[in-house]
Amino acid sequence: MSAASRAPLRSNRTNRTAERTADARARVRSRAARAAVGAAAAALLVSACSSGGTSGGGGQTGFITGSDGIATAKEGRRADAPELSGETVDGGQVDVADYKGKVVVLNVWGSWCPPCRAEAKNFEKVYQDVKDQGVQFVGINTRDTSTGPARAFEKDYGVTYPSLYDPAGRLMLRFEKGTLNPQAVPSTLIIDREGKVAARTLQALSEEKLRKMLAPYLADGKPEK
């Protein structure tokens, strides 16, 4: 075989090698991107499924954490809630922005989480008591790999308010660092009538503590001053 006839073969082999190399690099980049999202979510949930815990406040954070584990930010120092919308556990659609003008109780939970099971009935009971006072409860279900266990959880505990399905924790990552953001499962946040995050706790809540956390934002239909 002449050198001239061998040249196209070498060229074809070179092209195929280059294509395989490019494909491999693209797959590596894709895996790295997915890993980065997963790592960020895992870091956010480093204290996941704990039955208690608090986060510091004061200084430049704009909020203060009380001895009861409830952190609050005064009006004027509250961060806007991020966009929280998407498909729900039962296949519906929810956009938290649609509830502006109401107080929103946002509860992060997972069917796999024992403290979440402990507090579920408390949340449903309080929700039934306050839903006619301009209050909407919304869940964020996370780290359930399918909606089946989450739907079973809601049925078992009689949960009637909607929950966004967020298996990878992407919605939680939308909250700004240094604000009252969810950092554990369970976490509970109060979003005031202006769509701003007013309070947060990183622990399972009894009925009494949930009512205490919510009460300041119910007075006269206005958020706390």
C-alpha atoms as a printed R data frame, in Angstrom:
    type eleno elety resid chain resno       x      y      z
1   ATOM     1    CA   MET     A     1   0.000  0.000  0.000
2   ATOM     2    CA   SER     A     2   1.419  3.353 -0.982
3   ATOM     3    CA   ALA     A     3   1.965  6.188  1.428
4   ATOM     4    CA   ALA     A     4  -0.693  8.161 -0.425
5   ATOM     5    CA   SER     A     5  -3.315  5.446  0.130
6   ATOM     6    CA   ARG     A     6  -2.401  5.062  3.804
7   ATOM     7    CA   ALA     A     7  -2.813  8.801  4.498
8   ATOM     8    CA   PRO     A     8  -6.666  8.818  4.359
9   ATOM     9    CA   LEU     A     9  -6.776  5.840  6.731
10  ATOM    10    CA   ARG     A    10  -4.584  7.613  9.238
11  ATOM    11    CA   SER     A    11  -6.719 10.755  8.830
12  ATOM    12    CA   ASN     A    12  -9.937  8.791  9.485
13  ATOM    13    CA   ARG     A    13  -8.457  7.127 12.559
14  ATOM    14    CA   THR     A    14  -7.303 10.524 13.830
15  ATOM    15    CA   ASN     A    15 -10.762 12.024 13.319
16  ATOM    16    CA   ARG     A    16 -12.451  9.128 15.108
17  ATOM    17    CA   THR     A    17  -9.992  9.404 18.009
18  ATOM    18    CA   ALA     A    18 -10.636 13.144 18.262
19  ATOM    19    CA   GLU     A    19 -14.414 12.578 18.261
20  ATOM    20    CA   ARG     A    20 -14.172  9.952 20.992
21  ATOM    21    CA   THR     A    21 -11.986 12.267 23.048
22  ATOM    22    CA   ALA     A    22 -14.458 15.144 22.642
23  ATOM    23    CA   ASP     A    23 -17.375 12.886 23.604
24  ATOM    24    CA   ALA     A    24 -15.518 11.664 26.692
25  ATOM    25    CA   ARG     A    25 -14.724 15.215 27.759
26  ATOM    26    CA   ALA     A    26 -18.369 16.238 27.313
27  ATOM    27    CA   ARG     A    27 -19.506 13.311 29.464
28  ATOM    28    CA   VAL     A    28 -16.991 14.251 32.155
29  ATOM    29    CA   ARG     A    29 -18.199 17.866 32.139
30  ATOM    30    CA   SER     A    30 -21.827 16.720 32.366
31  ATOM    31    CA   ARG     A    31 -21.074 14.396 35.286
32  ATOM    32    CA   ALA     A    32 -19.109 17.150 37.013
33  ATOM    33    CA   ALA     A    33 -22.014 19.588 36.660
34  ATOM    34    CA   ARG     A    34 -24.480 17.061 38.087
35  ATOM    35    CA   ALA     A    35 -22.083 16.271 40.908
36  ATOM    36    CA   ALA     A    36 -21.705 19.962 41.725
37  ATOM    37    CA   VAL     A    37 -25.468 20.383 42.066
38  ATOM    38    CA   GLY     A    38 -25.691 17.264 44.197
39  ATOM    39    CA   ALA     A    39 -22.795 18.349 46.383
40  ATOM    40    CA   ALA     A    40 -24.313 21.773 46.894
41  ATOM    41    CA   ALA     A    41 -27.614 20.247 47.910
42  ATOM    42    CA   ALA     A    42 -25.863 17.792 50.213
43  ATOM    43    CA   ALA     A    43 -23.874 20.591 51.814
44  ATOM    44    CA   LEU     A    44 -27.062 22.557 52.333
45  ATOM    45    CA   LEU     A    45 -28.628 19.559 54.032
46  ATOM    46    CA   VAL     A    46 -25.582 18.613 56.076
47  ATOM    47    CA   SER     A    47 -27.689 18.617 59.239
48  ATOM    48    CA   ALA     A    48 -30.544 16.842 57.488
49  ATOM    49    CA   CYS     A    49 -33.228 15.096 59.451
50  ATOM    50    CA   SER     A    50 -32.131 16.364 62.842
51  ATOM    51    CA   SER     A    51 -34.705 16.866 65.551
52  ATOM    52    CA   GLY     A    52 -33.314 20.223 66.547
53  ATOM    53    CA   GLY     A    53 -30.705 22.858 65.895
54  ATOM    54    CA   THR     A    54 -30.300 26.566 65.529
55  ATOM    55    CA   SER     A    55 -28.351 28.912 63.348
56  ATOM    56    CA   GLY     A    56 -26.554 32.008 64.478
57  ATOM    57    CA   GLY     A    57 -27.852 35.460 63.766
58  ATOM    58    CA   GLY     A    58 -27.267 39.099 64.406
59  ATOM    59    CA   GLY     A    59 -24.364 41.129 63.105
60  ATOM    60    CA   GLN     A    60 -24.565 41.413 59.330
61  ATOM    61    CA   THR     A    61 -27.094 38.619 58.867
62  ATOM    62    CA   GLY     A    62 -30.142 40.768 59.585
63  ATOM    63    CA   PHE     A    63 -31.808 38.233 61.864
64  ATOM    64    CA   ILE     A    64 -31.641 37.017 65.438
65  ATOM    65    CA   THR     A    65 -32.083 33.451 66.692
66  ATOM    66    CA   GLY     A    66 -33.900 33.109 70.000
67  ATOM    67    CA   SER     A    67 -33.317 30.527 72.695
68  ATOM    68    CA   ASP     A    68 -36.306 28.613 71.320
69  ATOM    69    CA   GLY     A    69 -34.481 28.037 68.031
70  ATOM    70    CA   ILE     A    70 -36.724 30.415 66.069
71  ATOM    71    CA   ALA     A    71 -34.851 33.040 64.055
72  ATOM    72    CA   THR     A    72 -36.652 36.241 63.061
73  ATOM    73    CA   ALA     A    73 -35.914 39.263 60.898
74  ATOM    74    CA   LYS     A    74 -37.557 42.623 61.527
75  ATOM    75    CA   GLU     A    75 -39.620 44.255 58.820
76  ATOM    76    CA   GLY     A    76 -37.289 46.250 56.606
77  ATOM    77    CA   ARG     A    77 -34.491 43.707 57.008
78  ATOM    78    CA   ARG     A    78 -36.253 40.731 55.459
79  ATOM    79    CA   ALA     A    79 -35.027 39.132 52.251
80  ATOM    80    CA   ASP     A    80 -37.400 38.432 49.388
81  ATOM    81    CA   ALA     A    81 -38.435 34.815 49.074
82  ATOM    82    CA   PRO     A    82 -37.001 33.318 45.872
83  ATOM    83    CA   GLU     A    83 -39.115 31.912 43.080
84  ATOM    84    CA   LEU     A    84 -40.644 28.716 44.416
85  ATOM    85    CA   SER     A    85 -42.794 27.042 41.827
86  ATOM    86    CA   GLY     A    86 -43.219 23.761 40.033
87  ATOM    87    CA   GLU     A    87 -44.946 20.411 40.152
88  ATOM    88    CA   THR     A    88 -46.448 19.162 43.381
89  ATOM    89    CA   VAL     A    89 -46.274 15.699 44.917
90  ATOM    90    CA   ASP     A    90 -49.771 14.935 43.626
91  ATOM    91    CA   GLY     A    91 -49.072 16.156 40.084
92  ATOM    92    CA   GLY     A    92 -50.498 19.666 40.387
93  ATOM    93    CA   GLN     A    93 -48.735 23.019 40.038
94  ATOM    94    CA   VAL     A    94 -47.943 25.601 42.721
95  ATOM    95    CA   ASP     A    95 -46.301 29.018 42.599
96  ATOM    96    CA   VAL     A    96 -45.725 30.510 46.050
97  ATOM    97    CA   ALA     A    97 -45.761 33.997 44.488
98  ATOM    98    CA   ASP     A    98 -49.500 33.509 43.857
99  ATOM    99    CA   TYR     A    99 -50.026 33.649 47.636
100 ATOM   100    CA   LYS     A   100 -48.624 37.153 48.057
101 ATOM   101    CA   GLY     A   101 -50.950 38.982 50.457
102 ATOM   102    CA   LYS     A   102 -51.170 35.880 52.605
103 ATOM   103    CA   VAL     A   103 -48.836 34.583 55.278
104 ATOM   104    CA   VAL     A   104 -47.124 31.476 53.908
105 ATOM   105    CA   VAL     A   105 -45.847 28.714 56.171
106 ATOM   106    CA   LEU     A   106 -43.199 26.847 54.192
107 ATOM   107    CA   ASN     A   107 -42.222 23.421 55.526
108 ATOM   108    CA   VAL     A   108 -39.323 21.383 54.098
109 ATOM   109    CA   TRP     A   109 -39.829 17.657 54.654
110 ATOM   110    CA   GLY     A   110 -39.107 14.149 53.433
111 ATOM   111    CA   SER     A   111 -41.028 10.911 53.879
112 ATOM   112    CA   TRP     A   112 -37.769  9.273 55.042
113 ATOM   113    CA   CYS     A   113 -37.329 11.761 57.905
114 ATOM   114    CA   PRO     A   114 -38.551 10.697 61.411
115 ATOM   115    CA   PRO     A   115 -38.824 14.285 62.778
116 ATOM   116    CA   CYS     A   116 -40.947 15.166 59.724
117 ATOM   117    CA   ARG     A   117 -43.335 12.370 60.613
118 ATOM   118    CA   ALA     A   118 -43.431 13.599 64.207
119 ATOM   119    CA   GLU     A   119 -44.519 17.111 63.206
120 ATOM   120    CA   ALA     A   120 -46.802 16.352 60.240
121 ATOM   121    CA   LYS     A   121 -50.081 16.105 62.165
122 ATOM   122    CA   ASN     A   122 -49.230 19.294 64.066
123 ATOM   123    CA   PHE     A   123 -48.892 21.190 60.804
124 ATOM   124    CA   GLU     A   124 -52.172 19.888 59.403
125 ATOM   125    CA   LYS     A   125 -54.048 20.724 62.622
126 ATOM   126    CA   VAL     A   126 -52.721 24.296 62.732
127 ATOM   127    CA   TYR     A   127 -53.365 24.715 59.015
128 ATOM   128    CA   GLN     A   128 -57.020 23.798 59.429
129 ATOM   129    CA   ASP     A   129 -57.309 26.328 62.268
130 ATOM   130    CA   VAL     A   130 -55.696 29.286 60.458
131 ATOM   131    CA   LYS     A   131 -56.323 28.813 56.732
132 ATOM   132    CA   ASP     A   132 -59.312 31.166 56.889
133 ATOM   133    CA   GLN     A   133 -57.132 33.905 58.401
134 ATOM   134    CA   GLY     A   134 -55.161 34.632 55.245
135 ATOM   135    CA   VAL     A   135 -52.622 31.842 55.796
136 ATOM   136    CA   GLN     A   136 -51.408 29.256 53.286
137 ATOM   137    CA   PHE     A   137 -49.228 26.256 54.113
138 ATOM   138    CA   VAL     A   138 -46.903 24.896 51.416
139 ATOM   139    CA   GLY     A   139 -44.510 21.975 51.720
140 ATOM   140    CA   ILE     A   140 -41.267 21.293 49.889
141 ATOM   141    CA   ASN     A   141 -40.704 17.560 49.639
142 ATOM   142    CA   THR     A   142 -37.027 16.759 49.154
143 ATOM   143    CA   ARG     A   143 -34.721 13.767 48.713
144 ATOM   144    CA   ASP     A   144 -37.568 11.385 47.934
145 ATOM   145    CA   THR     A   145 -36.504  9.661 44.707
146 ATOM   146    CA   SER     A   146 -40.119  9.314 43.551
147 ATOM   147    CA   THR     A   147 -43.442 10.847 44.486
148 ATOM   148    CA   GLY     A   148 -44.911  7.522 45.663
149 ATOM   149    CA   PRO     A   149 -43.492  7.623 49.228
150 ATOM   150    CA   ALA     A   150 -44.345 11.330 49.502
151 ATOM   151    CA   ARG     A   151 -47.970 10.723 48.482
152 ATOM   152    CA   ALA     A   152 -48.191  7.866 50.986
153 ATOM   153    CA   PHE     A   153 -46.815 10.184 53.690
154 ATOM   154    CA   GLU     A   154 -49.468 12.804 52.948
155 ATOM   155    CA   LYS     A   155 -52.211 10.169 53.040
156 ATOM   156    CA   ASP     A   156 -50.963  8.626 56.284
157 ATOM   157    CA   TYR     A   157 -50.804 11.963 58.086
158 ATOM   158    CA   GLY     A   158 -53.840 13.574 56.480
159 ATOM   159    CA   VAL     A   159 -51.869 16.422 54.885
160 ATOM   160    CA   THR     A   160 -54.183 18.493 52.672
161 ATOM   161    CA   TYR     A   161 -52.013 21.471 51.709
162 ATOM   162    CA   PRO     A   162 -49.798 21.228 48.599
163 ATOM   163    CA   SER     A   163 -46.123 20.276 48.561
164 ATOM   164    CA   LEU     A   164 -43.662 21.075 45.788
165 ATOM   165    CA   TYR     A   165 -41.676 18.041 44.679
166 ATOM   166    CA   ASP     A   166 -37.967 18.912 44.889
167 ATOM   167    CA   PRO     A   167 -35.955 15.665 45.079
168 ATOM   168    CA   ALA     A   168 -32.547 17.284 44.425
169 ATOM   169    CA   GLY     A   169 -33.043 20.282 46.723
170 ATOM   170    CA   ARG     A   170 -32.788 22.822 43.909
171 ATOM   171    CA   LEU     A   171 -35.547 25.043 45.296
172 ATOM   172    CA   MET     A   172 -33.745 25.260 48.620
173 ATOM   173    CA   LEU     A   173 -30.580 26.424 46.863
174 ATOM   174    CA   ARG     A   174 -32.440 29.471 45.544
175 ATOM   175    CA   PHE     A   175 -32.437 31.119 48.972
176 ATOM   176    CA   GLU     A   176 -29.617 33.639 49.412
177 ATOM   177    CA   LYS     A   177 -26.760 32.778 51.729
178 ATOM   178    CA   GLY     A   178 -26.758 34.765 54.947
179 ATOM   179    CA   THR     A   179 -30.555 35.018 54.998
180 ATOM   180    CA   LEU     A   180 -33.207 32.939 56.709
181 ATOM   181    CA   ASN     A   181 -32.718 30.000 54.364
182 ATOM   182    CA   PRO     A   182 -33.639 26.353 54.960
183 ATOM   183    CA   GLN     A   183 -30.565 24.397 56.013
184 ATOM   184    CA   ALA     A   184 -31.961 21.128 57.331
185 ATOM   185    CA   VAL     A   185 -34.813 18.693 57.014
186 ATOM   186    CA   PRO     A   186 -37.168 19.589 58.524
187 ATOM   187    CA   SER     A   187 -37.022 23.368 58.226
188 ATOM   188    CA   THR     A   188 -39.937 25.770 58.552
189 ATOM   189    CA   LEU     A   189 -40.072 29.350 57.258
190 ATOM   190    CA   ILE     A   190 -42.664 32.090 57.577
191 ATOM   191    CA   ILE     A   191 -43.071 34.276 54.480
192 ATOM   192    CA   ASP     A   192 -44.906 37.494 55.306
193 ATOM   193    CA   ARG     A   193 -47.728 39.083 53.323
194 ATOM   194    CA   GLU     A   194 -45.207 41.081 51.281
195 ATOM   195    CA   GLY     A   195 -43.435 37.943 50.095
196 ATOM   196    CA   LYS     A   196 -40.436 38.315 52.414
197 ATOM   197    CA   VAL     A   197 -38.911 35.705 54.714
198 ATOM   198    CA   ALA     A   198 -39.723 36.732 58.275
199 ATOM   199    CA   ALA     A   199 -38.866 33.702 60.427
200 ATOM   200    CA   ARG     A   200 -37.207 30.308 60.310
201 ATOM   201    CA   THR     A   201 -36.558 27.283 62.464
202 ATOM   202    CA   LEU     A   202 -34.400 24.220 61.753
203 ATOM   203    CA   GLN     A   203 -36.184 21.767 64.002
204 ATOM   204    CA   ALA     A   204 -39.323 19.681 64.189
205 ATOM   205    CA   LEU     A   205 -42.168 21.715 65.680
206 ATOM   206    CA   SER     A   206 -44.786 20.830 68.234
207 ATOM   207    CA   GLU     A   207 -48.249 22.262 67.703
208 ATOM   208    CA   GLU     A   208 -47.593 24.791 70.460
209 ATOM   209    CA   LYS     A   209 -44.291 25.983 69.012
210 ATOM   210    CA   LEU     A   210 -45.715 26.251 65.498
211 ATOM   211    CA   ARG     A   211 -48.574 28.407 66.778
212 ATOM   212    CA   LYS     A   212 -46.088 30.563 68.684
213 ATOM   213    CA   MET     A   213 -43.935 31.003 65.571
214 ATOM   214    CA   LEU     A   214 -46.911 31.969 63.415
215 ATOM   215    CA   ALA     A   215 -48.853 34.149 65.876
216 ATOM   216    CA   PRO     A   216 -46.993 37.487 65.396
217 ATOM   217    CA   TYR     A   217 -47.846 37.537 61.693
218 ATOM   218    CA   LEU     A   218 -51.564 36.961 62.209
219 ATOM   219    CA   ALA     A   219 -52.295 40.000 64.369
220 ATOM   220    CA   ASP     A   220 -54.735 42.334 62.608
221 ATOM   221    CA   GLY     A   221 -53.986 40.615 59.336
222 ATOM   222    CA   LYS     A   222 -50.603 42.343 59.172
223 ATOM   223    CA   PRO     A   223 -47.011 41.149 59.586
224 ATOM   224    CA   GLU     A   224 -45.055 41.999 62.683
225 ATOM   225    CA   LYS     A   225 -43.577 45.496 62.806
